[in-house]
PDB file of C-alpha atoms in Angstrom:
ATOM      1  CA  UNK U 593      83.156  98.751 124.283  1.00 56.00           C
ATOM      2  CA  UNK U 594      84.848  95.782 125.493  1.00 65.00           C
ATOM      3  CA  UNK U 595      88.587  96.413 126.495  1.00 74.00           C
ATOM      4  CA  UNK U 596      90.486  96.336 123.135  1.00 80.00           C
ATOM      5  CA  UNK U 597      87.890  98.022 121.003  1.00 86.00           C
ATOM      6  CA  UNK U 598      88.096 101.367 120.082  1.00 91.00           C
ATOM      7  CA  UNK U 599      84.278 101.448 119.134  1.00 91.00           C
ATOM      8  CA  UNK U 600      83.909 102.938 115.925  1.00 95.00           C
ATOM      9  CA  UNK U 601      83.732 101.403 112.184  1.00 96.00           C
ATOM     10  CA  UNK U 602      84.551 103.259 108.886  1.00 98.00           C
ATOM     11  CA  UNK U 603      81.882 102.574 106.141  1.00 98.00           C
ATOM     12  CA  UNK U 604      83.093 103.700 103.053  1.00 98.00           C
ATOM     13  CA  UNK U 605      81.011 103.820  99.506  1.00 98.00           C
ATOM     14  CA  UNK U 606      83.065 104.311  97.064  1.00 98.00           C
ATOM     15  CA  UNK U 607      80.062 104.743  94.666  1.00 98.00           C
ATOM     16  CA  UNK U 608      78.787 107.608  96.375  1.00 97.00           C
ATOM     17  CA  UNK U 609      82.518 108.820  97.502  1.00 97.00           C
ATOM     18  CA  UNK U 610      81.507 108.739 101.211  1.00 97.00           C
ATOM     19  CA  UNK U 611      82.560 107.779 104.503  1.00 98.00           C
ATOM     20  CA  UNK U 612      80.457 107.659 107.740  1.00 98.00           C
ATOM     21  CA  UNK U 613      81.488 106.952 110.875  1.00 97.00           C
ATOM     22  CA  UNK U 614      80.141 103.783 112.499  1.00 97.00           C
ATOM     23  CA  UNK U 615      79.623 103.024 116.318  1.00 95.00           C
ATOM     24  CA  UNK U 616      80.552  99.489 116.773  1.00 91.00           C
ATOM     25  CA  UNK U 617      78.330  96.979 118.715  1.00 90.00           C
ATOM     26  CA  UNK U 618      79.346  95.174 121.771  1.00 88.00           C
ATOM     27  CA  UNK U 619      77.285  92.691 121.338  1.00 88.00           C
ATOM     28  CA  UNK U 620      79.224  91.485 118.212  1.00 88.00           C
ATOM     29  CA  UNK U 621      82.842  92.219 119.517  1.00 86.00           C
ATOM     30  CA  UNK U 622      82.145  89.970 122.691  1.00 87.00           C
ATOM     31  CA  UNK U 623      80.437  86.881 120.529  1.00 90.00           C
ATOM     32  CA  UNK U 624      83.347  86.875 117.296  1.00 88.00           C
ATOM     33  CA  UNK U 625      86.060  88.674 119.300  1.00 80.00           C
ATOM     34  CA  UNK U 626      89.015  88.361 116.491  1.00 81.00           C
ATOM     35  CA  UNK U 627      89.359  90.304 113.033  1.00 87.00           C
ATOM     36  CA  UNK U 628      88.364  86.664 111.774  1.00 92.00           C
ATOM     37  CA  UNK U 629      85.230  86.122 113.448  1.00 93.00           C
ATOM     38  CA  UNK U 630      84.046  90.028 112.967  1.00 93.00           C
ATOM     39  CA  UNK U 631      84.743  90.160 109.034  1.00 95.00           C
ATOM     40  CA  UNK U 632      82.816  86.586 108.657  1.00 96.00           C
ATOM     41  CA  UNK U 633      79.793  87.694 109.956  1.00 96.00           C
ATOM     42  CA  UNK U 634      79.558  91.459 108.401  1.00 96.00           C
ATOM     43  CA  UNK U 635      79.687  89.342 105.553  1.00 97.00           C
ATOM     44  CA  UNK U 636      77.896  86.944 106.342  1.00 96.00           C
ATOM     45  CA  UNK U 637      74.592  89.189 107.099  1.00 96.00           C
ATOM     46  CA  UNK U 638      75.594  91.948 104.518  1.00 97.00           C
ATOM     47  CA  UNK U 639      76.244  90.582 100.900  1.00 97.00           C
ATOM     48  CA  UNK U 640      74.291  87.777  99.869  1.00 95.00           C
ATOM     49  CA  UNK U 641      75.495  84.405  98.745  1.00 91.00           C
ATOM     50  CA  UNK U 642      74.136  85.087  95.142  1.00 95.00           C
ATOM     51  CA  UNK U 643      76.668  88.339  94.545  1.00 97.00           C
ATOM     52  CA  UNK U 644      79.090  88.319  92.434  1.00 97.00           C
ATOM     53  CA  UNK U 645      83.058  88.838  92.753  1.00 97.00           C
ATOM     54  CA  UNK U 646      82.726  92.368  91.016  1.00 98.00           C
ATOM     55  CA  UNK U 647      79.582  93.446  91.823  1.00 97.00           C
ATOM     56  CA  UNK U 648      79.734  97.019  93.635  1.00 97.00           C
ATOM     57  CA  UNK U 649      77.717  95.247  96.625  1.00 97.00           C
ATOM     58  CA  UNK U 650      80.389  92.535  97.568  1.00 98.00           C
ATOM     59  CA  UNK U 651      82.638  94.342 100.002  1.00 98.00           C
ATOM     60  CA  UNK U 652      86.271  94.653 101.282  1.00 98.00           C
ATOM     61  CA  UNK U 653      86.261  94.386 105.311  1.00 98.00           C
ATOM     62  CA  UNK U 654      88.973  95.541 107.467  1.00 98.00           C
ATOM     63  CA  UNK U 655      89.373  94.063 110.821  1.00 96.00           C
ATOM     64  CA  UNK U 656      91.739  94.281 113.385  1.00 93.00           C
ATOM     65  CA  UNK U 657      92.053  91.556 115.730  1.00 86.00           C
ATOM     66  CA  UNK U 658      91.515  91.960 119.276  1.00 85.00           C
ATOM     67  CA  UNK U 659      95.253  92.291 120.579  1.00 90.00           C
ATOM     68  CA  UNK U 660      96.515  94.442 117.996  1.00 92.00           C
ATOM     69  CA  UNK U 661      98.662  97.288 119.457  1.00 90.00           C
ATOM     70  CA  UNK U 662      99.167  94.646 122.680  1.00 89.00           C
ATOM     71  CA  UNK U 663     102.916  93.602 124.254  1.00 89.00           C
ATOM     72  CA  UNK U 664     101.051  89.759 123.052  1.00 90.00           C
ATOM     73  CA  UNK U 665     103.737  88.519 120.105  1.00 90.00           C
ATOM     74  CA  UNK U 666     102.767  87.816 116.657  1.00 86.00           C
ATOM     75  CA  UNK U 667      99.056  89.765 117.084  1.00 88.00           C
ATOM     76  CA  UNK U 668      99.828  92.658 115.199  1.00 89.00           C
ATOM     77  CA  UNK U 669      97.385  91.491 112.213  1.00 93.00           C
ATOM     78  CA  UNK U 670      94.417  92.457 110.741  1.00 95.00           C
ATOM     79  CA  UNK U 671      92.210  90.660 108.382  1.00 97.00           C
ATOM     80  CA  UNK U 672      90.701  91.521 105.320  1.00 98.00           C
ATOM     81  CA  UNK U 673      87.087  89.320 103.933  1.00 98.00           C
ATOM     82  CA  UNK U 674      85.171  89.338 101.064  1.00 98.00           C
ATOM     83  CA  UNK U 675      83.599  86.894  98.402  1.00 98.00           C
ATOM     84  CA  UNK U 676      86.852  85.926  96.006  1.00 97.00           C
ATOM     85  CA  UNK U 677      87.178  86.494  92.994  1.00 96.00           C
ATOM     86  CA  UNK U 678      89.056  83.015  92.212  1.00 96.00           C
ATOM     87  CA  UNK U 679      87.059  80.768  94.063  1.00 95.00           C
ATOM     88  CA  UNK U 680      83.724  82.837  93.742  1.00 95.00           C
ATOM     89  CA  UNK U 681      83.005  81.913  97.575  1.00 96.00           C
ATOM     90  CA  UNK U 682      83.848  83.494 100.865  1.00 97.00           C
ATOM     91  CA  UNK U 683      87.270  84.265 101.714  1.00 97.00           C
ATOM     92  CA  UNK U 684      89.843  85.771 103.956  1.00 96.00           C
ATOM     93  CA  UNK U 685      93.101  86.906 104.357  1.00 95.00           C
ATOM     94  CA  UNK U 686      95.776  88.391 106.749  1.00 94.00           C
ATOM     95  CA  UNK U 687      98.253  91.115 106.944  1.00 95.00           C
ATOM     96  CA  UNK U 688     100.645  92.160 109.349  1.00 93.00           C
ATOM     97  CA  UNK U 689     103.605  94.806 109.548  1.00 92.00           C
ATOM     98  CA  UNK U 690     103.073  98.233 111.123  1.00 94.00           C
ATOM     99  CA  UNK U 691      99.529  99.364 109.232  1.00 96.00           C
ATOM    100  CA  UNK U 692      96.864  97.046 111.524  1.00 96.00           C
ATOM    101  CA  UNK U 693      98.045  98.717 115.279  1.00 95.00           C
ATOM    102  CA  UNK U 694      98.469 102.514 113.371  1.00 97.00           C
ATOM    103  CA  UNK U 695      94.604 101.809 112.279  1.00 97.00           C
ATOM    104  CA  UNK U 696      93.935 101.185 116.010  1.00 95.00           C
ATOM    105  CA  UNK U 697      96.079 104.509 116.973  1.00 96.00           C
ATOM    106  CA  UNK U 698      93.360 106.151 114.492  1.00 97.00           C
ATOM    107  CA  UNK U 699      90.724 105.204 116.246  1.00 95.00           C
ATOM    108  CA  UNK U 700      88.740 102.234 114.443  1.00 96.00           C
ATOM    109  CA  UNK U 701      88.181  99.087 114.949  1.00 95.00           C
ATOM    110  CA  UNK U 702      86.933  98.004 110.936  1.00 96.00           C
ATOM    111  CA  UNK U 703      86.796  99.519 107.665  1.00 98.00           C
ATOM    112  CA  UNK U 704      84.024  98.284 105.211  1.00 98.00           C
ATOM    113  CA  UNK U 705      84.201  98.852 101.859  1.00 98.00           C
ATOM    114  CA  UNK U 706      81.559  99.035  99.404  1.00 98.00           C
ATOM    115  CA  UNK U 707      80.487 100.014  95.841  1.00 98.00           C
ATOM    116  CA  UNK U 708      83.463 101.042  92.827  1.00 98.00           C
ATOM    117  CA  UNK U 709      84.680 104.122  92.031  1.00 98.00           C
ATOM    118  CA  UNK U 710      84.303 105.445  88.764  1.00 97.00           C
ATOM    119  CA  UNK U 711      88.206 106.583  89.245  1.00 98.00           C
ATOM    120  CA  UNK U 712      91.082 105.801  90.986  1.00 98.00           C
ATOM    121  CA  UNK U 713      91.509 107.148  94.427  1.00 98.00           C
ATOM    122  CA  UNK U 714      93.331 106.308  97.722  1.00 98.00           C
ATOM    123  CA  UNK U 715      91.763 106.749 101.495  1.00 98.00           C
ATOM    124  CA  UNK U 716      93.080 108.828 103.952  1.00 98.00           C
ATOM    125  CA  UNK U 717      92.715 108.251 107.478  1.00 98.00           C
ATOM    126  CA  UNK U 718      94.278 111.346 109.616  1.00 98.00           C
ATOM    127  CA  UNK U 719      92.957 110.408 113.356  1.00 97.00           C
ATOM    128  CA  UNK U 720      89.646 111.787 112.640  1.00 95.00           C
ATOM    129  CA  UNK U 721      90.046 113.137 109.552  1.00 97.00           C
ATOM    130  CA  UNK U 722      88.657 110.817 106.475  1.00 98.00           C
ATOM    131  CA  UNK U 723      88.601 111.519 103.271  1.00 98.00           C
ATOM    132  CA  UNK U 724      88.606 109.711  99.775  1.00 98.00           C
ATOM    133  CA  UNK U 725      91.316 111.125  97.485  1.00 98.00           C
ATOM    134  CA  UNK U 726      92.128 111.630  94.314  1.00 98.00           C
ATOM    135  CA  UNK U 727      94.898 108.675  93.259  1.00 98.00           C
ATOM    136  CA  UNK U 728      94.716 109.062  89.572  1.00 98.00           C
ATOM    137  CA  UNK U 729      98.282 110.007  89.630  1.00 97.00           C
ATOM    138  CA  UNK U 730      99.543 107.357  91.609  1.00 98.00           C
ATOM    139  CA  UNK U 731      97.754 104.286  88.565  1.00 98.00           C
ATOM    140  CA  UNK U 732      99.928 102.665  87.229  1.00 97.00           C
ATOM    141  CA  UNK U 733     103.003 103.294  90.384  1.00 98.00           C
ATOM    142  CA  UNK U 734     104.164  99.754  91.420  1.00 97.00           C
ATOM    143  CA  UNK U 735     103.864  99.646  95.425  1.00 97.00           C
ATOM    144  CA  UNK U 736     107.195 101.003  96.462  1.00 96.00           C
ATOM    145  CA  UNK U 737     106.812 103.719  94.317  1.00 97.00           C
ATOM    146  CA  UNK U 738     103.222 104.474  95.487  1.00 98.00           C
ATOM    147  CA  UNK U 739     104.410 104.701  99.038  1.00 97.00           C
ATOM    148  CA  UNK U 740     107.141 107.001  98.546  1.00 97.00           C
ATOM    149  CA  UNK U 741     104.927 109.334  96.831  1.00 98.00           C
ATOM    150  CA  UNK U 742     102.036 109.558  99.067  1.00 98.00           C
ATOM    151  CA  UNK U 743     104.472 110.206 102.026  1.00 97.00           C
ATOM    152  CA  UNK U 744     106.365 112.722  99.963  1.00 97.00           C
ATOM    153  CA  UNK U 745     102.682 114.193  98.961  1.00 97.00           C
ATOM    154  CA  UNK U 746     101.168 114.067 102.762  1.00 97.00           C
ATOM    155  CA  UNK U 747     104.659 115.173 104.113  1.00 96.00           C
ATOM    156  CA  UNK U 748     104.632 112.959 106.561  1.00 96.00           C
ATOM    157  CA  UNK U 749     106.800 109.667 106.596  1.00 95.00           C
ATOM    158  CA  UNK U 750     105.140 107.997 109.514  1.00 96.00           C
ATOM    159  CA  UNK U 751     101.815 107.163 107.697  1.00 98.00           C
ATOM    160  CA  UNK U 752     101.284 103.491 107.134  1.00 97.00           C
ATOM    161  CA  UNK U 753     100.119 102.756 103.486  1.00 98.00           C
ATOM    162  CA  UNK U 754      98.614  99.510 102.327  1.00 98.00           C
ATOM    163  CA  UNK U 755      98.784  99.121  98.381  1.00 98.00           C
ATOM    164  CA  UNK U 756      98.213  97.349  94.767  1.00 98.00           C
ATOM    165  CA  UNK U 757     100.776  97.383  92.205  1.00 98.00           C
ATOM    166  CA  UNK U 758     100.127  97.257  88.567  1.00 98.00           C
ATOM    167  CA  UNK U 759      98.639  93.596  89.569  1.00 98.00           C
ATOM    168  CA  UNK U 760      96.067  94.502  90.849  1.00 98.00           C
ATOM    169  CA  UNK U 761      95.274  97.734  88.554  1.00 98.00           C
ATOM    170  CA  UNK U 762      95.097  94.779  85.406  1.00 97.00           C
ATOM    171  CA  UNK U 763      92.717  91.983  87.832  1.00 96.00           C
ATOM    172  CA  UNK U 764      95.473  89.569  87.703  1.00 97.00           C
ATOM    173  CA  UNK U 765      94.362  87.023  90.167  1.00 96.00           C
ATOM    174  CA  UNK U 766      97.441  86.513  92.285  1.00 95.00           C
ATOM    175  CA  UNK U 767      97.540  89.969  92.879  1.00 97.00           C
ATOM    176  CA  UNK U 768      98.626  91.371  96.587  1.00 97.00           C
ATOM    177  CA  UNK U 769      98.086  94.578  98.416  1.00 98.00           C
ATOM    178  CA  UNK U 770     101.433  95.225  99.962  1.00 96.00           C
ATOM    179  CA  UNK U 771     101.773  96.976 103.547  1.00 93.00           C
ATOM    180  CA  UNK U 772     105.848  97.276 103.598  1.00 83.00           C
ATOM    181  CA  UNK U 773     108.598  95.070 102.668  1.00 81.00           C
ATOM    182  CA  UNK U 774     107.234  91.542 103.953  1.00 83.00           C
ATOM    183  CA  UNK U 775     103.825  92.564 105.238  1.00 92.00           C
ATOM    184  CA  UNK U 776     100.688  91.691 102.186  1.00 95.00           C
ATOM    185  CA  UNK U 777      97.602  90.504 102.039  1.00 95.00           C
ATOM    186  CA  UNK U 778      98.156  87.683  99.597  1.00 93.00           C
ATOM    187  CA  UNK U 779      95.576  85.143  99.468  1.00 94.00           C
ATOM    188  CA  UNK U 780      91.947  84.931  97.096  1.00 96.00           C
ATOM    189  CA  UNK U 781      92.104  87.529  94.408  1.00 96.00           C
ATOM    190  CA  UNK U 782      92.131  90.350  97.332  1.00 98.00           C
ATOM    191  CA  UNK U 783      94.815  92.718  95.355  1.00 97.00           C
ATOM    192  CA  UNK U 784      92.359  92.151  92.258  1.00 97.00           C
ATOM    193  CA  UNK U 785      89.145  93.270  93.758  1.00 98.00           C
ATOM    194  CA  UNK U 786      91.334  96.160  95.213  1.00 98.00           C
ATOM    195  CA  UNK U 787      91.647  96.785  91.612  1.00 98.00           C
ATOM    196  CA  UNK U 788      88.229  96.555  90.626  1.00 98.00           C
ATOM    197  CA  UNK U 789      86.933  99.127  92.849  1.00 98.00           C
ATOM    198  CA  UNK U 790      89.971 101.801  91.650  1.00 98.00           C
ATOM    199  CA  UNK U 791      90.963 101.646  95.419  1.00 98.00           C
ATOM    200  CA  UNK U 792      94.851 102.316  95.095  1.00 98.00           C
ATOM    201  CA  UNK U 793      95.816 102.670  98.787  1.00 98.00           C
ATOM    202  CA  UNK U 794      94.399 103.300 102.255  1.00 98.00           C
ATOM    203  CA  UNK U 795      96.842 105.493 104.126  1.00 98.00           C
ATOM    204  CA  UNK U 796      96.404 105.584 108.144  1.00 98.00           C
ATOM    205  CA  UNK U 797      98.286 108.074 110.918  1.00 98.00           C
ATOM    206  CA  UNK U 798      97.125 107.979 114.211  1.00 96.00           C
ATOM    207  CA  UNK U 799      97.863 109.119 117.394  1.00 92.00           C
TER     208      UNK U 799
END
């Protein structure tokens, strides 16, 4: 892989509860290089213009740009793409804080996001370790609250958690998902679609 890359996508079906690691192409890291350019075009060949906000096919991509994790200042960002639920059309959205270079740490480059679960439930990234959990418990939490108690649960209070609120749970369209005090996603009905697939939190630790 092109230096940068870590080489290896999550796909994650929430229908199905299952994750598969992905080797990434280097072929598309050298043409669309950022988090941008990546999460346009998975999108672009993978969910047709026709589907709908909700629909278990639109999906929630993941990208890290290529500096993340780099001594280059303000690159620390991923970006997360999908078709909006406001404007009904593609869409994107950033996020920075501490969560984008501990996904790198993990090991992956993108997470993609498909289907809904029929239940709440959280993702857990542990270096290789992935798993879809059980977050039934944690619906209903607002963000701060979630975070505390999946650190407390995982004993460990170096994970980085990114998060909906009760916003999101209830669709409402300016809803955020919330990576630390200052750090969201914010932009397009993401926190909403968050909601609409049950997906209360992705927690990452990586070495």
């Amino acid at each position: 892989m092109p230096y940068g890359w870590m080489g290896t996508n999550l796909e994650v079906d929430l229908t199905q509860g299952k994750v598969e690691k992905v080797k990434g192409d280097p072929e598309l890291v050298k043409n669309y290089l950022g988090g941008k350019g990546l999460g346009a075009k998975i999108l672009w060949d993978r969910v047709p213009p026709e589907t709908e906000p909700f629909s278990p096919d639109n999906l929630i991509i993941i990208s890290n740009g290529l500096l993340v994790d780099t001594p280059v200042p303000a690159t620390n960002r991923c970006v997360m793409t999908f078709v909006s639920p406001v404007t009904e059309a593609y869409r994107y959205c950033s996020m920075g804080g501490f969560f984008p270079p501990e996904l790198k740490h993990a090991g992956y480059d993108n997470i993609i996001i498909s289907g809904k679960s029929p239940t709440p439930v959280y993702l857990w990234i542990n270096n290789d370790e992935v798993e879809i959990r059980d977050a039934s418990y944690l619906w209903g939490q607002d963000t701060y609250d979630t975070r505390n108690m999946l650190r407390e649960e995982l004993e460990n209070e170096k994970v980085q958690i990114a998060c909906i609120g009760q916003a999101g749970e209830n669709k409402v369209y300016a809803a955020a998902v919330q990576c630390g005090t200052g750090a969201s996603a914010s932009r397009g009905g993401i926190g909403t679609l968050w909601g609409d697939k049950k997906l209360k939190a992705i927690v990452v630790y990586g070495k």
